Amino acid sequence: MSLRHAHWRTPLRVAAIALTAALSLGACQSAVPAVNQPLPRDAAGRPDYARNYGFGSFPQHRETTGSELMVLLAFSGGGKRSAAFAHGVLRGLRTVSVRGLGGTNGRPMLSEVHYIASVSGGSFPAAHYGLYRDRSFDTFPEEFLHRDIEAYIYGMFLLPWNWRWMVDDAYGTNDRMAEVYDALMFRGATFADLARRGPPLISINATEIGTGLVFPFQGTLFGLLCSDMTAYPLARAVAASNGFPVLFSAITLQSHARECGDARPPVAPQADLAAPRSETSRRAQLARVAQRLSDSERTRWVHLMDGGIADNLALRGLLNILITLDDGNELFRAAALRTRRIVVLSADGQAAADPTLSQQRSVGGLGQLFSAVSGTQIDAYNFETLALAEAQVDALVRRFRAVRCAEAAIIGGHPCDDVRGELVHVSLSGIEDPELRQRMQSIPTGLTIPRNDVDELVAAGERLTATHPVLREMATDTSAAAARPAPAPRRARPGGGVAASAR
């Protein structure tokens, strides 16, 4: 084939794929992007915060199962690479058998998951599993992982009938992608549908660009906006979480806070915490953000973009909740009294840094430069997030022990201080085969990757999870806490690291 023919073949193929994709979804475009609605009133005439999806939505779940194990998952960003890896992690949790710790012996650890947080590419498997549960293992690969999603993106930019985003200020490129995701996977599902599925709670995280902080699609933040979550489309939340800057526009929420007056959601940070004794108080920072969101004069619109901007590991939203909840909170106390083992599993599909950059005289090309700068920032921030998460898991164990031992010396036949927690980081860097590891970590961040790479990423996530020694240990009730001394304070390593200690 001549060079001239080779140059023409790629754009023609792209145009053909884009045309096919656009035609298949042409009838699915909505007239107006969905806008979040005001929060209805309850029978007493007060804002009905309880109807919104979030913590407290499933209060009877663990009382019925009798489980003493709490599993919290976090799915990282990284496009389809991270989506495939996280899907494999879910598969792997099906094969880890839980013995003891209340409940039924031999149950899969997946059934013990109470919370899944996600950002960017990780939000696709999180939302899909939350909506479809076990069916997701059969349908998610064909509905998303093996689909050429980038063909729809090309079609959005190349085909004139998809150019509404160029002329309509209220409709952006990510509004179009929300329609694509809805047609392919979510089929009109809303957070009301997600709530009907029961636990685990799915926290789809975006970045609120007014503050640069994590914005979880949960009832507390919607409540601060005096907004109803129940009718909000799941596909729009996923689009916001995956809204890569420049390529995609922001997903926008309207504030209805004026209609709620001085009322606030019951688990929102208290207003009196906003004036801290210390400028570094995270609880005070969260209280100030809550004040800003609930102030109808200061916040009229909330603009959301890719969750990886604020936290590419999807851990900080969970940490913010743990920091905000007081030990006396009813939900916190109930969880403490029922829990003896805590697993926080970080599924990290992050790519490796490009090792060739240090061997080049110059870095050329906008794509390579942007990837290098953003990747370096994410790497450094991820390290700090993991260190913070380890410290918070230790703190949560101590807080649970304190609540339990204030209640009774023996709870459920076990010493009150028999509580243990672990942060488990499952990542592509854990692949033992160096050639496979290098190849998986070199897959670009995008929404279309080859089928073979998808299948290998899924297999890697499943294998690393199913064989992880800490997960297997935590799945078995050893009741060893009574024989152990209280955990020693964590020691800072030279250079800013954190030394592990027994938990």
Short mmCIF file of C-alpha atoms in Angstrom, two decimals:
data_model
loop_
_atom_site.label_atom_id
_atom_site.label_comp_id
_atom_site.label_asym_id
_atom_site.label_seq_id
_atom_site.Cartn_x
_atom_site.Cartn_y
_atom_site.Cartn_z
CA MET A 1 0.00 0.00 0.00
CA SER A 2 1.33 3.48 -0.88
CA LEU A 3 1.95 6.09 1.81
CA ARG A 4 -0.79 8.26 0.32
CA HIS A 5 -3.33 5.45 0.65
CA ALA A 6 -2.22 4.77 4.22
CA HIS A 7 -2.79 8.43 5.13
CA TRP A 8 -6.35 8.34 3.77
CA ARG A 9 -7.38 5.02 5.24
CA THR A 10 -7.45 6.02 8.92
CA PRO A 11 -9.69 9.11 8.61
CA LEU A 12 -12.06 7.25 6.31
CA ARG A 13 -12.31 4.40 8.78
CA VAL A 14 -12.88 6.82 11.66
CA ALA A 15 -15.59 8.64 9.69
CA ALA A 16 -17.31 5.37 8.83
CA ILE A 17 -17.29 4.18 12.44
CA ALA A 18 -18.48 7.57 13.67
CA LEU A 19 -21.31 7.61 11.12
CA THR A 20 -22.49 4.16 12.17
CA ALA A 21 -22.33 5.07 15.85
CA ALA A 22 -24.17 8.35 15.38
CA LEU A 23 -26.95 6.77 13.34
CA SER A 24 -27.44 4.03 15.93
CA LEU A 25 -27.93 6.62 18.66
CA GLY A 26 -29.55 9.41 16.66
CA ALA A 27 -33.03 8.63 17.90
CA CYS A 28 -31.86 8.63 21.52
CA GLN A 29 -31.02 12.33 21.82
CA SER A 30 -33.18 14.18 24.31
CA ALA A 31 -34.60 17.63 23.62
CA VAL A 32 -33.32 19.23 26.83
CA PRO A 33 -30.59 18.01 29.22
CA ALA A 34 -32.02 16.75 32.49
CA VAL A 35 -31.87 19.40 35.23
CA ASN A 36 -31.97 18.49 38.92
CA GLN A 37 -35.33 19.25 40.51
CA PRO A 38 -36.12 20.88 43.90
CA LEU A 39 -36.44 18.65 46.94
CA PRO A 40 -40.07 17.79 47.82
CA ARG A 41 -41.50 18.34 51.32
CA ASP A 42 -42.42 15.57 53.73
CA ALA A 43 -45.79 15.20 55.45
CA ALA A 44 -44.77 17.76 58.09
CA GLY A 45 -43.86 20.31 55.44
CA ARG A 46 -40.09 20.02 55.96
CA PRO A 47 -37.50 19.32 53.22
CA ASP A 48 -37.59 15.54 52.68
CA TYR A 49 -33.84 14.84 52.97
CA ALA A 50 -34.51 11.17 53.76
CA ARG A 51 -35.70 10.46 50.20
CA ASN A 52 -32.27 11.21 48.75
CA TYR A 53 -29.83 8.39 48.05
CA GLY A 54 -26.88 8.16 50.45
CA PHE A 55 -25.67 7.02 53.85
CA GLY A 56 -28.63 5.85 55.91
CA SER A 57 -30.53 4.60 52.87
CA PHE A 58 -30.27 0.96 54.00
CA PRO A 59 -30.36 1.02 57.83
CA GLN A 60 -31.66 -2.55 58.31
CA HIS A 61 -29.22 -4.32 55.96
CA ARG A 62 -26.52 -5.45 58.38
CA GLU A 63 -29.00 -6.15 61.15
CA THR A 64 -30.55 -8.76 58.88
CA THR A 65 -27.32 -10.33 57.67
CA GLY A 66 -25.61 -10.34 61.07
CA SER A 67 -22.28 -9.62 59.40
CA GLU A 68 -19.37 -8.19 61.40
CA LEU A 69 -17.30 -7.44 58.26
CA MET A 70 -17.39 -4.08 56.51
CA VAL A 71 -15.87 -3.83 53.01
CA LEU A 72 -15.45 -0.45 51.31
CA LEU A 73 -14.22 -0.22 47.70
CA ALA A 74 -12.67 2.63 45.72
CA PHE A 75 -12.23 2.45 41.91
CA SER A 76 -9.61 4.75 40.43
CA GLY A 77 -9.67 6.81 37.27
CA GLY A 78 -7.78 5.81 34.14
CA GLY A 79 -10.31 5.43 31.33
CA LYS A 80 -11.23 1.99 30.08
CA ARG A 81 -7.97 0.58 31.46
CA SER A 82 -9.19 1.28 35.00
CA ALA A 83 -12.76 0.24 34.15
CA ALA A 84 -11.62 -3.21 33.01
CA PHE A 85 -9.28 -3.64 36.00
CA ALA A 86 -12.01 -2.65 38.50
CA HIS A 87 -14.48 -5.03 36.83
CA GLY A 88 -11.90 -7.76 37.39
CA VAL A 89 -11.61 -6.79 41.07
CA LEU A 90 -15.38 -7.27 41.47
CA ARG A 91 -15.03 -10.69 39.87
CA GLY A 92 -12.18 -11.55 42.22
CA LEU A 93 -14.21 -10.64 45.31
CA ARG A 94 -16.73 -13.30 44.31
CA THR A 95 -14.07 -15.97 44.91
CA VAL A 96 -12.84 -14.78 48.34
CA SER A 97 -14.78 -16.84 50.89
CA VAL A 98 -15.74 -15.29 54.26
CA ARG A 99 -15.76 -17.57 57.30
CA GLY A 100 -16.98 -16.50 60.71
CA LEU A 101 -17.57 -12.79 61.37
CA GLY A 102 -21.31 -13.39 61.66
CA GLY A 103 -23.48 -14.27 58.68
CA THR A 104 -23.21 -17.49 56.71
CA ASN A 105 -19.90 -19.34 56.38
CA GLY A 106 -18.53 -19.50 52.86
CA ARG A 107 -20.31 -16.38 51.59
CA PRO A 108 -18.38 -14.35 48.99
CA MET A 109 -16.65 -11.18 50.14
CA LEU A 110 -18.51 -9.35 47.35
CA SER A 111 -21.71 -9.80 49.37
CA GLU A 112 -20.05 -7.91 52.25
CA VAL A 113 -19.36 -4.76 50.22
CA HIS A 114 -21.20 -1.80 51.74
CA TYR A 115 -19.83 1.08 49.70
CA ILE A 116 -18.23 1.58 46.28
CA ALA A 117 -16.69 4.96 45.46
CA SER A 118 -15.49 5.71 41.95
CA VAL A 119 -14.00 8.39 39.74
CA SER A 120 -13.69 8.79 35.99
CA GLY A 121 -13.22 5.43 34.23
CA GLY A 122 -13.88 3.54 37.47
CA SER A 123 -17.42 4.95 37.60
CA PHE A 124 -18.56 2.82 34.65
CA PRO A 125 -18.16 -0.59 36.40
CA ALA A 126 -19.28 0.86 39.76
CA ALA A 127 -22.56 2.26 38.42
CA HIS A 128 -23.20 -0.74 36.16
CA TYR A 129 -22.68 -3.23 38.99
CA GLY A 130 -24.77 -1.10 41.36
CA LEU A 131 -27.67 -1.13 38.91
CA TYR A 132 -27.50 -4.67 37.52
CA ARG A 133 -25.60 -6.66 40.20
CA ASP A 134 -24.69 -10.20 39.08
CA ARG A 135 -26.04 -9.54 35.58
CA SER A 136 -23.24 -7.02 35.20
CA PHE A 137 -20.66 -9.81 35.00
CA ASP A 138 -22.35 -11.07 31.84
CA THR A 139 -23.36 -7.80 30.19
CA PHE A 140 -20.81 -5.12 31.14
CA PRO A 141 -18.02 -6.40 28.85
CA GLU A 142 -20.17 -6.20 25.71
CA GLU A 143 -22.10 -3.08 26.69
CA PHE A 144 -19.00 -1.06 27.53
CA LEU A 145 -15.59 -2.74 27.78
CA HIS A 146 -15.58 -4.15 24.23
CA ARG A 147 -17.39 -1.15 22.69
CA ASP A 148 -15.60 1.46 20.61
CA ILE A 149 -16.74 4.42 22.74
CA GLU A 150 -14.30 6.78 21.06
CA ALA A 151 -16.24 6.36 17.80
CA TYR A 152 -19.13 8.22 19.45
CA ILE A 153 -16.74 10.98 20.50
CA TYR A 154 -15.46 11.32 16.92
CA GLY A 155 -19.05 11.43 15.73
CA MET A 156 -19.86 14.19 18.18
CA PHE A 157 -17.13 16.40 16.72
CA LEU A 158 -17.22 15.37 13.04
CA LEU A 159 -20.90 14.91 12.19
CA PRO A 160 -22.99 18.09 11.74
CA TRP A 161 -26.19 16.61 13.21
CA ASN A 162 -24.31 16.16 16.51
CA TRP A 163 -23.20 19.79 16.68
CA ARG A 164 -25.92 21.07 18.98
CA TRP A 165 -23.22 21.68 21.60
CA MET A 166 -21.75 24.35 19.30
CA VAL A 167 -24.92 26.49 19.23
CA ASP A 168 -26.76 25.72 22.49
CA ASP A 169 -25.22 27.20 25.66
CA ALA A 170 -27.29 24.84 27.82
CA TYR A 171 -26.03 21.73 26.03
CA GLY A 172 -22.39 20.64 26.03
CA THR A 173 -20.28 17.79 24.75
CA ASN A 174 -20.73 15.87 28.00
CA ASP A 175 -24.50 16.22 27.79
CA ARG A 176 -24.18 14.34 24.51
CA MET A 177 -21.95 11.67 26.10
CA ALA A 178 -24.48 11.22 28.91
CA GLU A 179 -27.03 10.34 26.20
CA VAL A 180 -24.58 7.84 24.71
CA TYR A 181 -23.91 6.14 28.06
CA ASP A 182 -27.64 6.02 28.78
CA ALA A 183 -28.42 4.40 25.43
CA LEU A 184 -25.63 1.83 25.73
CA MET A 185 -25.85 0.89 29.40
CA PHE A 186 -28.24 2.65 31.76
CA ARG A 187 -31.48 2.84 29.73
CA GLY A 188 -33.09 5.73 31.59
CA ALA A 189 -32.13 4.53 35.09
CA THR A 190 -32.13 7.12 37.88
CA PHE A 191 -30.86 7.16 41.45
CA ALA A 192 -34.31 5.95 42.51
CA ASP A 193 -33.59 2.75 40.57
CA LEU A 194 -30.20 2.48 42.26
CA ALA A 195 -31.82 2.92 45.69
CA ARG A 196 -34.30 0.13 44.95
CA ARG A 197 -31.40 -2.26 44.37
CA GLY A 198 -30.30 -1.83 47.99
CA PRO A 199 -26.70 -1.94 49.25
CA PRO A 200 -23.91 -1.44 48.44
CA LEU A 201 -24.08 2.32 48.30
CA ILE A 202 -22.58 3.57 45.03
CA SER A 203 -20.78 6.92 45.33
CA ILE A 204 -20.02 8.35 41.87
CA ASN A 205 -17.50 11.13 42.43
CA ALA A 206 -16.90 14.20 40.28
CA THR A 207 -14.92 17.40 40.92
CA GLU A 208 -16.75 20.62 41.80
CA ILE A 209 -14.63 23.09 39.86
CA GLY A 210 -15.71 26.07 41.98
CA THR A 211 -13.78 24.64 44.94
CA GLY A 212 -11.64 21.96 43.30
CA LEU A 213 -12.94 19.41 45.82
CA VAL A 214 -14.58 16.02 45.48
CA PHE A 215 -18.34 16.09 44.77
CA PRO A 216 -19.92 12.68 45.51
CA PHE A 217 -23.35 12.08 43.98
CA GLN A 218 -24.95 11.47 47.36
CA GLY A 219 -27.91 12.79 49.26
CA THR A 220 -25.98 15.05 51.61
CA LEU A 221 -24.59 17.32 48.89
CA PHE A 222 -27.83 17.24 46.89
CA GLY A 223 -29.60 18.09 50.15
CA LEU A 224 -27.37 21.13 50.65
CA LEU A 225 -28.56 22.27 47.20
CA CYS A 226 -32.15 21.47 48.31
CA SER A 227 -32.31 19.17 45.31
CA ASP A 228 -34.05 15.85 44.67
CA MET A 229 -31.75 12.99 43.64
CA THR A 230 -34.39 10.38 42.95
CA ALA A 231 -35.18 11.44 39.36
CA TYR A 232 -31.61 12.35 38.44
CA PRO A 233 -30.23 10.14 35.61
CA LEU A 234 -27.42 7.77 36.52
CA ALA A 235 -25.80 8.32 33.12
CA ARG A 236 -25.35 12.04 33.82
CA ALA A 237 -23.56 11.33 37.08
CA VAL A 238 -21.20 8.93 35.29
CA ALA A 239 -20.63 11.50 32.52
CA ALA A 240 -19.72 14.14 35.11
CA SER A 241 -17.32 11.75 36.83
CA ASN A 242 -15.66 10.99 33.48
CA GLY A 243 -15.69 14.58 32.19
CA PHE A 244 -12.09 14.95 31.05
CA PRO A 245 -11.31 18.70 30.79
CA VAL A 246 -11.20 20.37 27.36
CA LEU A 247 -12.57 17.29 25.59
CA PHE A 248 -15.82 17.29 27.57
CA SER A 249 -17.91 20.14 28.98
CA ALA A 250 -19.04 20.41 32.59
CA ILE A 251 -22.24 18.78 33.84
CA THR A 252 -24.17 21.49 35.68
CA LEU A 253 -26.52 21.31 38.67
CA GLN A 254 -28.86 24.10 39.72
CA SER A 255 -29.10 25.19 43.35
CA HIS A 256 -32.56 25.28 44.92
CA ALA A 257 -31.17 26.10 48.38
CA ARG A 258 -33.40 29.16 48.75
CA GLU A 259 -36.44 26.84 48.95
CA CYS A 260 -35.04 25.00 52.00
CA GLY A 261 -34.31 28.16 54.00
CA ASP A 262 -32.14 27.46 57.04
CA ALA A 263 -32.74 23.69 57.02
CA ARG A 264 -29.76 21.37 56.43
CA PRO A 265 -29.38 17.62 55.81
CA PRO A 266 -28.94 15.76 59.13
CA VAL A 267 -25.47 14.37 58.32
CA ALA A 268 -24.06 17.57 56.77
CA PRO A 269 -21.09 19.17 58.58
CA GLN A 270 -22.34 21.48 61.32
CA ALA A 271 -22.06 25.21 60.59
CA ASP A 272 -20.25 25.93 63.86
CA LEU A 273 -17.29 23.82 62.67
CA ALA A 274 -16.49 26.28 59.88
CA ALA A 275 -14.39 28.54 62.12
CA PRO A 276 -11.46 26.31 63.19
CA ARG A 277 -8.71 26.84 65.69
CA SER A 278 -6.36 25.50 63.04
CA GLU A 279 -6.14 26.56 59.40
CA THR A 280 -5.37 22.94 58.49
CA SER A 281 -8.57 21.47 59.98
CA ARG A 282 -10.13 19.23 57.32
CA ARG A 283 -13.43 19.12 59.19
CA ALA A 284 -13.58 22.92 59.16
CA GLN A 285 -12.79 22.99 55.44
CA LEU A 286 -15.66 20.57 54.74
CA ALA A 287 -17.99 22.67 56.90
CA ARG A 288 -17.07 25.80 54.92
CA VAL A 289 -17.79 23.99 51.64
CA ALA A 290 -21.16 22.87 53.03
CA GLN A 291 -21.94 26.48 53.98
CA ARG A 292 -21.05 27.66 50.50
CA LEU A 293 -23.22 25.04 48.77
CA SER A 294 -26.23 25.78 50.98
CA ASP A 295 -25.95 29.56 50.43
CA SER A 296 -28.22 30.38 47.48
CA GLU A 297 -26.51 33.74 46.93
CA ARG A 298 -22.97 32.35 46.76
CA THR A 299 -23.84 29.17 44.85
CA ARG A 300 -26.47 29.29 42.12
CA TRP A 301 -24.93 26.64 39.87
CA VAL A 302 -22.55 23.74 40.51
CA HIS A 303 -20.27 22.77 37.62
CA LEU A 304 -18.88 19.24 37.68
CA MET A 305 -15.96 17.69 35.80
CA ASP A 306 -13.74 14.61 35.96
CA GLY A 307 -13.46 13.18 39.47
CA GLY A 308 -9.79 12.42 38.89
CA ILE A 309 -8.97 16.14 39.09
CA ALA A 310 -9.69 16.16 42.84
CA ASP A 311 -8.86 12.53 43.66
CA ASN A 312 -7.89 9.92 41.10
CA LEU A 313 -8.10 7.07 43.65
CA ALA A 314 -11.72 7.80 44.74
CA LEU A 315 -10.68 7.57 48.40
CA ARG A 316 -11.09 11.16 49.56
CA GLY A 317 -14.88 11.22 49.36
CA LEU A 318 -15.00 8.30 51.81
CA LEU A 319 -12.38 9.90 54.04
CA ASN A 320 -14.40 13.13 54.11
CA ILE A 321 -17.43 11.20 55.36
CA LEU A 322 -15.39 9.52 58.12
CA ILE A 323 -13.94 12.88 59.15
CA THR A 324 -17.37 14.56 59.20
CA LEU A 325 -19.29 11.93 61.20
CA ASP A 326 -19.12 12.33 64.99
CA ASP A 327 -18.71 9.27 67.19
CA GLY A 328 -22.12 10.02 68.67
CA ASN A 329 -23.86 9.95 65.29
CA GLU A 330 -26.51 7.22 65.21
CA LEU A 331 -25.25 5.71 61.94
CA PHE A 332 -21.64 5.74 63.15
CA ARG A 333 -22.51 4.10 66.48
CA ALA A 334 -24.61 1.39 64.81
CA ALA A 335 -21.75 0.58 62.43
CA ALA A 336 -19.20 0.49 65.26
CA LEU A 337 -21.27 -1.86 67.41
CA ARG A 338 -21.73 -4.34 64.54
CA THR A 339 -18.24 -4.26 63.00
CA ARG A 340 -15.09 -6.15 63.96
CA ARG A 341 -13.25 -6.20 60.62
CA ILE A 342 -12.87 -3.29 58.17
CA VAL A 343 -11.41 -3.63 54.67
CA VAL A 344 -10.84 -0.56 52.52
CA LEU A 345 -9.84 -1.84 49.08
CA SER A 346 -8.33 0.60 46.58
CA ALA A 347 -8.53 -0.77 43.01
CA ASP A 348 -5.96 1.28 41.15
CA GLY A 349 -5.76 0.96 37.36
CA GLN A 350 -3.29 3.81 37.00
CA ALA A 351 -0.73 3.66 34.21
CA ALA A 352 3.00 3.88 34.82
CA ALA A 353 4.95 7.04 34.11
CA ASP A 354 6.65 7.11 30.71
CA PRO A 355 10.24 5.94 31.42
CA THR A 356 11.53 7.26 28.09
CA LEU A 357 10.98 10.92 28.98
CA SER A 358 14.24 11.06 30.95
CA GLN A 359 16.09 9.71 27.92
CA GLN A 360 14.85 12.38 25.50
CA ARG A 361 16.53 15.70 24.78
CA SER A 362 13.12 17.39 24.48
CA VAL A 363 9.47 16.57 25.02
CA GLY A 364 7.40 17.23 21.92
CA GLY A 365 3.72 17.19 21.17
CA LEU A 366 0.83 18.59 23.20
CA GLY A 367 -0.47 15.10 24.07
CA GLN A 368 2.87 13.87 25.43
CA LEU A 369 3.43 17.08 27.39
CA PHE A 370 -0.08 17.09 28.90
CA SER A 371 0.19 13.41 29.81
CA ALA A 372 3.55 13.95 31.49
CA VAL A 373 2.44 16.96 33.54
CA SER A 374 -0.94 15.54 34.61
CA GLY A 375 0.50 12.08 35.27
CA THR A 376 3.25 13.45 37.51
CA GLN A 377 0.74 15.48 39.50
CA ILE A 378 -1.63 12.51 39.89
CA ASP A 379 1.24 10.19 40.97
CA ALA A 380 2.34 12.59 43.70
CA TYR A 381 -1.22 13.25 44.88
CA ASN A 382 -2.08 9.54 44.92
CA PHE A 383 0.83 8.86 47.29
CA GLU A 384 -0.48 11.48 49.72
CA THR A 385 -4.04 10.12 49.40
CA LEU A 386 -2.91 6.57 50.25
CA ALA A 387 -0.94 7.82 53.27
CA LEU A 388 -3.99 9.76 54.47
CA ALA A 389 -6.24 6.73 53.89
CA GLU A 390 -3.96 4.49 56.00
CA ALA A 391 -4.04 7.01 58.83
CA GLN A 392 -7.84 7.27 58.63
CA VAL A 393 -8.28 3.48 58.70
CA ASP A 394 -6.19 3.37 61.89
CA ALA A 395 -8.24 6.23 63.34
CA LEU A 396 -11.50 4.48 62.42
CA VAL A 397 -10.37 1.32 64.23
CA ARG A 398 -9.61 3.33 67.37
CA ARG A 399 -12.95 5.14 67.17
CA PHE A 400 -14.88 1.88 66.72
CA ARG A 401 -13.07 0.34 69.70
CA ALA A 402 -13.89 3.35 71.86
CA VAL A 403 -17.60 3.23 70.97
CA ARG A 404 -17.78 -0.52 71.53
CA CYS A 405 -15.92 -0.54 74.84
CA ALA A 406 -18.05 2.33 76.15
CA GLU A 407 -21.05 0.08 75.45
CA ALA A 408 -19.84 -3.21 77.01
CA ALA A 409 -16.68 -5.23 77.66
CA ILE A 410 -18.00 -8.14 75.59
CA ILE A 411 -20.07 -7.64 72.42
CA GLY A 412 -21.43 -10.60 70.47
CA GLY A 413 -19.19 -12.95 72.44
CA HIS A 414 -15.99 -11.06 71.57
CA PRO A 415 -13.89 -8.54 73.50
CA CYS A 416 -15.00 -5.01 72.72
CA ASP A 417 -11.55 -4.09 71.35
CA ASP A 418 -11.53 -7.00 68.87
CA VAL A 419 -11.57 -4.61 65.89
CA ARG A 420 -9.10 -4.64 63.03
CA GLY A 421 -8.86 -2.64 59.81
CA GLU A 422 -6.72 -2.82 56.68
CA LEU A 423 -6.17 -0.63 53.64
CA VAL A 424 -5.56 -2.96 50.67
CA HIS A 425 -4.11 -1.39 47.53
CA VAL A 426 -4.60 -3.60 44.45
CA SER A 427 -2.89 -2.10 41.41
CA LEU A 428 -1.38 -2.94 38.04
CA SER A 429 2.05 -2.60 39.63
CA GLY A 430 1.26 -5.82 41.53
CA ILE A 431 1.27 -7.96 38.36
CA GLU A 432 4.17 -10.39 38.85
CA ASP A 433 5.05 -11.02 35.20
CA PRO A 434 7.25 -8.01 34.32
CA GLU A 435 6.45 -8.12 30.61
CA LEU A 436 2.69 -8.27 31.21
CA ARG A 437 2.93 -5.60 33.92
CA GLN A 438 4.79 -3.21 31.61
CA ARG A 439 2.31 -3.81 28.79
CA MET A 440 -0.76 -3.29 30.99
CA GLN A 441 0.67 -0.12 32.55
CA SER A 442 1.48 1.25 29.09
CA ILE A 443 -2.11 1.10 27.82
CA PRO A 444 -3.16 4.71 27.11
CA THR A 445 -5.93 6.35 29.07
CA GLY A 446 -8.92 6.40 26.72
CA LEU A 447 -12.35 4.92 26.15
CA THR A 448 -11.40 2.41 23.44
CA ILE A 449 -8.71 -0.23 23.86
CA PRO A 450 -8.18 -3.56 22.07
CA ARG A 451 -10.33 -6.50 23.14
CA ASN A 452 -7.33 -8.63 24.14
CA ASP A 453 -6.03 -5.87 26.40
CA VAL A 454 -9.47 -5.54 28.01
CA ASP A 455 -9.63 -9.25 28.75
CA GLU A 456 -6.10 -9.30 30.20
CA LEU A 457 -6.86 -6.31 32.44
CA VAL A 458 -10.02 -8.01 33.74
CA ALA A 459 -8.08 -11.22 34.37
CA ALA A 460 -5.32 -9.32 36.19
CA GLY A 461 -7.80 -7.55 38.49
CA GLU A 462 -9.57 -10.81 39.25
CA ARG A 463 -6.36 -12.74 39.93
CA LEU A 464 -4.73 -10.08 42.13
CA THR A 465 -7.89 -9.77 44.23
CA ALA A 466 -8.67 -13.48 44.54
CA THR A 467 -5.14 -14.31 45.72
CA HIS A 468 -4.42 -11.25 47.87
CA PRO A 469 -3.11 -12.56 51.23
CA VAL A 470 -4.50 -9.70 53.34
CA LEU A 471 -7.99 -10.07 51.86
CA ARG A 472 -7.93 -13.81 52.56
CA GLU A 473 -6.71 -13.21 56.11
CA MET A 474 -9.37 -10.58 56.80
CA ALA A 475 -12.06 -12.89 55.44
CA THR A 476 -11.38 -15.37 58.27
CA ASP A 477 -12.34 -14.66 61.87
CA THR A 478 -9.17 -15.03 63.94
CA SER A 479 -10.43 -13.13 67.02
CA ALA A 480 -6.83 -12.21 67.72
CA ALA A 481 -7.34 -8.61 68.78
CA ALA A 482 -7.75 -9.45 72.45
CA ALA A 483 -4.28 -10.98 72.54
CA ARG A 484 -2.64 -8.04 70.77
CA PRO A 485 -1.50 -4.82 72.43
CA ALA A 486 -3.16 -1.62 71.25
CA PRO A 487 -1.72 -0.46 67.93
CA ALA A 488 1.32 1.79 68.22
CA PRO A 489 1.24 5.27 66.68
CA ARG A 490 2.32 5.32 63.04
CA ARG A 491 5.86 6.63 62.54
CA ALA A 492 6.83 8.93 59.70
CA ARG A 493 9.58 7.50 57.53
CA PRO A 494 12.42 9.74 56.43
CA GLY A 495 11.32 11.33 53.20
CA GLY A 496 7.65 11.64 54.13
CA GLY A 497 6.47 8.00 53.94
CA VAL A 498 4.40 6.24 56.60
CA ALA A 499 5.63 3.16 58.43
CA ALA A 500 3.12 0.33 58.68
CA SER A 501 2.01 -0.78 62.12
CA ALA A 502 -0.17 -3.63 63.32
CA ARG A 503 -3.83 -2.72 63.28
#
